[in-house]
Amino acid sequence: MRILLVAIGLGTMLAACQSATIPSEQTTRGQAPTPGALTTEDARAAVRRYLGTQPDSALYVLPSASILDADGSWQVLVPRTDWTNRMPNKAAFDVDKATGTVTRRAVK
């Protein structure tokens, strides 16, 4: 009985320590929420903000990025300096047009 009460007490203490709100992914990355990415320049700016939070951001050549319209999102292909003699030599990102959320994509 005594062990059960101690276990319940620990469970209550742990529950009290946990936060009721979980920060969003954008908040933890340091990005401010954007109203969306309606133009190619908005998509380029969203990828620039996203890459600014990455430790390897100096490897990307954002001025040479190509941007493709993919229905509800923009696909942004950004060359990398360390992939010069490699195929593929670009990293791919999707930018949601409605929210401006950037997602890293695998390149095949």
PDB file of C-alpha atoms in Angstrom:
ATOM      1  CA  MET A   1       0.000   0.000   0.000  1.00  0.00           C
ATOM      2  CA  ARG A   2       2.795   2.367   0.916  1.00  0.00           C
ATOM      3  CA  ILE A   3       4.647   1.696  -2.376  1.00  0.00           C
ATOM      4  CA  LEU A   4       1.472   2.376  -4.327  1.00  0.00           C
ATOM      5  CA  LEU A   5       1.019   5.762  -2.618  1.00  0.00           C
ATOM      6  CA  VAL A   6       4.634   6.709  -3.333  1.00  0.00           C
ATOM      7  CA  ALA A   7       4.226   5.733  -6.993  1.00  0.00           C
ATOM      8  CA  ILE A   8       1.028   7.794  -7.270  1.00  0.00           C
ATOM      9  CA  GLY A   9       2.778  10.741  -5.634  1.00  0.00           C
ATOM     10  CA  LEU A  10       5.680  10.529  -8.126  1.00  0.00           C
ATOM     11  CA  GLY A  11       3.254  10.320 -11.018  1.00  0.00           C
ATOM     12  CA  THR A  12       1.485  13.455  -9.803  1.00  0.00           C
ATOM     13  CA  MET A  13       4.786  15.319  -9.439  1.00  0.00           C
ATOM     14  CA  LEU A  14       5.877  14.314 -12.931  1.00  0.00           C
ATOM     15  CA  ALA A  15       2.567  15.384 -14.417  1.00  0.00           C
ATOM     16  CA  ALA A  16       2.863  18.761 -12.713  1.00  0.00           C
ATOM     17  CA  CYS A  17       6.329  19.288 -14.225  1.00  0.00           C
ATOM     18  CA  GLN A  18       5.165  18.724 -17.780  1.00  0.00           C
ATOM     19  CA  SER A  19       4.123  21.709 -19.827  1.00  0.00           C
ATOM     20  CA  ALA A  20       0.592  21.780 -21.157  1.00  0.00           C
ATOM     21  CA  THR A  21       1.691  23.488 -24.348  1.00  0.00           C
ATOM     22  CA  ILE A  22       4.220  22.173 -26.794  1.00  0.00           C
ATOM     23  CA  PRO A  23       6.050  24.769 -28.919  1.00  0.00           C
ATOM     24  CA  SER A  24       5.378  24.478 -32.620  1.00  0.00           C
ATOM     25  CA  GLU A  25       8.070  23.275 -35.011  1.00  0.00           C
ATOM     26  CA  GLN A  26       8.431  26.760 -36.475  1.00  0.00           C
ATOM     27  CA  THR A  27       8.886  28.315 -33.037  1.00  0.00           C
ATOM     28  CA  THR A  28      11.630  25.861 -32.099  1.00  0.00           C
ATOM     29  CA  ARG A  29      13.453  26.619 -35.333  1.00  0.00           C
ATOM     30  CA  GLY A  30      13.296  30.339 -34.675  1.00  0.00           C
ATOM     31  CA  GLN A  31      11.060  31.091 -37.638  1.00  0.00           C
ATOM     32  CA  ALA A  32       8.221  33.515 -37.448  1.00  0.00           C
ATOM     33  CA  PRO A  33       4.964  32.231 -38.914  1.00  0.00           C
ATOM     34  CA  THR A  34       4.412  33.526 -42.425  1.00  0.00           C
ATOM     35  CA  PRO A  35       1.097  34.242 -44.116  1.00  0.00           C
ATOM     36  CA  GLY A  36       2.049  31.976 -47.009  1.00  0.00           C
ATOM     37  CA  ALA A  37       4.252  31.845 -50.056  1.00  0.00           C
ATOM     38  CA  LEU A  38       2.221  33.187 -52.941  1.00  0.00           C
ATOM     39  CA  THR A  39       5.126  34.110 -55.224  1.00  0.00           C
ATOM     40  CA  THR A  40       8.479  32.591 -56.128  1.00  0.00           C
ATOM     41  CA  GLU A  41      10.200  35.343 -54.140  1.00  0.00           C
ATOM     42  CA  ASP A  42       8.129  34.421 -51.072  1.00  0.00           C
ATOM     43  CA  ALA A  43       9.250  30.799 -51.533  1.00  0.00           C
ATOM     44  CA  ARG A  44      12.907  31.849 -51.872  1.00  0.00           C
ATOM     45  CA  ALA A  45      12.600  33.973 -48.707  1.00  0.00           C
ATOM     46  CA  ALA A  46      11.009  31.071 -46.787  1.00  0.00           C
ATOM     47  CA  VAL A  47      13.871  28.741 -47.791  1.00  0.00           C
ATOM     48  CA  ARG A  48      16.394  31.464 -46.858  1.00  0.00           C
ATOM     49  CA  ARG A  49      14.845  31.705 -43.375  1.00  0.00           C
ATOM     50  CA  TYR A  50      14.808  27.917 -43.032  1.00  0.00           C
ATOM     51  CA  LEU A  51      18.430  27.517 -44.137  1.00  0.00           C
ATOM     52  CA  GLY A  52      19.478  30.293 -41.755  1.00  0.00           C
ATOM     53  CA  THR A  53      18.547  27.977 -38.887  1.00  0.00           C
ATOM     54  CA  GLN A  54      20.574  25.032 -40.223  1.00  0.00           C
ATOM     55  CA  PRO A  55      24.186  24.382 -39.160  1.00  0.00           C
ATOM     56  CA  ASP A  56      25.282  23.722 -42.767  1.00  0.00           C
ATOM     57  CA  SER A  57      23.662  26.844 -44.263  1.00  0.00           C
ATOM     58  CA  ALA A  58      26.949  28.094 -45.777  1.00  0.00           C
ATOM     59  CA  LEU A  59      26.966  25.114 -48.187  1.00  0.00           C
ATOM     60  CA  TYR A  60      23.864  26.301 -50.075  1.00  0.00           C
ATOM     61  CA  VAL A  61      23.981  28.679 -53.055  1.00  0.00           C
ATOM     62  CA  LEU A  62      20.551  30.284 -52.697  1.00  0.00           C
ATOM     63  CA  PRO A  63      20.981  32.914 -55.453  1.00  0.00           C
ATOM     64  CA  SER A  64      21.301  30.013 -57.944  1.00  0.00           C
ATOM     65  CA  ALA A  65      18.134  28.253 -56.744  1.00  0.00           C
ATOM     66  CA  SER A  66      15.515  27.191 -59.251  1.00  0.00           C
ATOM     67  CA  ILE A  67      11.858  27.330 -58.246  1.00  0.00           C
ATOM     68  CA  LEU A  68       9.121  25.188 -59.780  1.00  0.00           C
ATOM     69  CA  ASP A  69       5.363  25.530 -59.336  1.00  0.00           C
ATOM     70  CA  ALA A  70       3.993  22.215 -58.002  1.00  0.00           C
ATOM     71  CA  ASP A  71       0.258  22.888 -57.537  1.00  0.00           C
ATOM     72  CA  GLY A  72      -0.170  23.619 -53.802  1.00  0.00           C
ATOM     73  CA  SER A  73       3.519  24.139 -53.140  1.00  0.00           C
ATOM     74  CA  TRP A  74       6.732  25.463 -54.608  1.00  0.00           C
ATOM     75  CA  GLN A  75       9.644  23.103 -55.194  1.00  0.00           C
ATOM     76  CA  VAL A  76      12.918  24.898 -54.592  1.00  0.00           C
ATOM     77  CA  LEU A  77      16.142  23.269 -55.833  1.00  0.00           C
ATOM     78  CA  VAL A  78      19.243  24.783 -54.253  1.00  0.00           C
ATOM     79  CA  PRO A  79      22.791  23.887 -55.394  1.00  0.00           C
ATOM     80  CA  ARG A  80      25.252  22.841 -52.698  1.00  0.00           C
ATOM     81  CA  THR A  81      28.941  23.705 -52.873  1.00  0.00           C
ATOM     82  CA  ASP A  82      30.008  20.335 -51.454  1.00  0.00           C
ATOM     83  CA  TRP A  83      28.040  18.471 -54.157  1.00  0.00           C
ATOM     84  CA  THR A  84      29.784  20.117 -57.139  1.00  0.00           C
ATOM     85  CA  ASN A  85      30.927  16.961 -58.978  1.00  0.00           C
ATOM     86  CA  ARG A  86      28.038  14.826 -57.784  1.00  0.00           C
ATOM     87  CA  MET A  87      24.637  13.999 -59.186  1.00  0.00           C
ATOM     88  CA  PRO A  88      22.262  15.247 -57.974  1.00  0.00           C
ATOM     89  CA  ASN A  89      24.056  18.433 -57.043  1.00  0.00           C
ATOM     90  CA  LYS A  90      21.027  20.249 -55.606  1.00  0.00           C
ATOM     91  CA  ALA A  91      19.030  19.941 -52.400  1.00  0.00           C
ATOM     92  CA  ALA A  92      15.237  20.019 -52.701  1.00  0.00           C
ATOM     93  CA  PHE A  93      12.738  21.829 -50.504  1.00  0.00           C
ATOM     94  CA  ASP A  94       8.954  22.125 -50.685  1.00  0.00           C
ATOM     95  CA  VAL A  95       7.324  25.376 -49.618  1.00  0.00           C
ATOM     96  CA  ASP A  96       3.606  25.175 -48.931  1.00  0.00           C
ATOM     97  CA  LYS A  97       1.860  28.047 -50.721  1.00  0.00           C
ATOM     98  CA  ALA A  98      -0.850  28.421 -48.080  1.00  0.00           C
ATOM     99  CA  THR A  99       1.309  28.396 -44.947  1.00  0.00           C
ATOM    100  CA  GLY A 100       4.878  29.077 -46.087  1.00  0.00           C
ATOM    101  CA  THR A 101       6.082  25.937 -44.272  1.00  0.00           C
ATOM    102  CA  VAL A 102       9.382  24.578 -45.619  1.00  0.00           C
ATOM    103  CA  THR A 103       9.942  20.828 -45.864  1.00  0.00           C
ATOM    104  CA  ARG A 104      13.228  19.213 -46.862  1.00  0.00           C
ATOM    105  CA  ARG A 105      12.807  16.622 -49.636  1.00  0.00           C
ATOM    106  CA  ALA A 106      14.986  13.688 -50.619  1.00  0.00           C
ATOM    107  CA  VAL A 107      16.578  14.061 -54.035  1.00  0.00           C
ATOM    108  CA  LYS A 108      16.687  10.990 -56.243  1.00  0.00           C
TER     109      LYS A 108
END
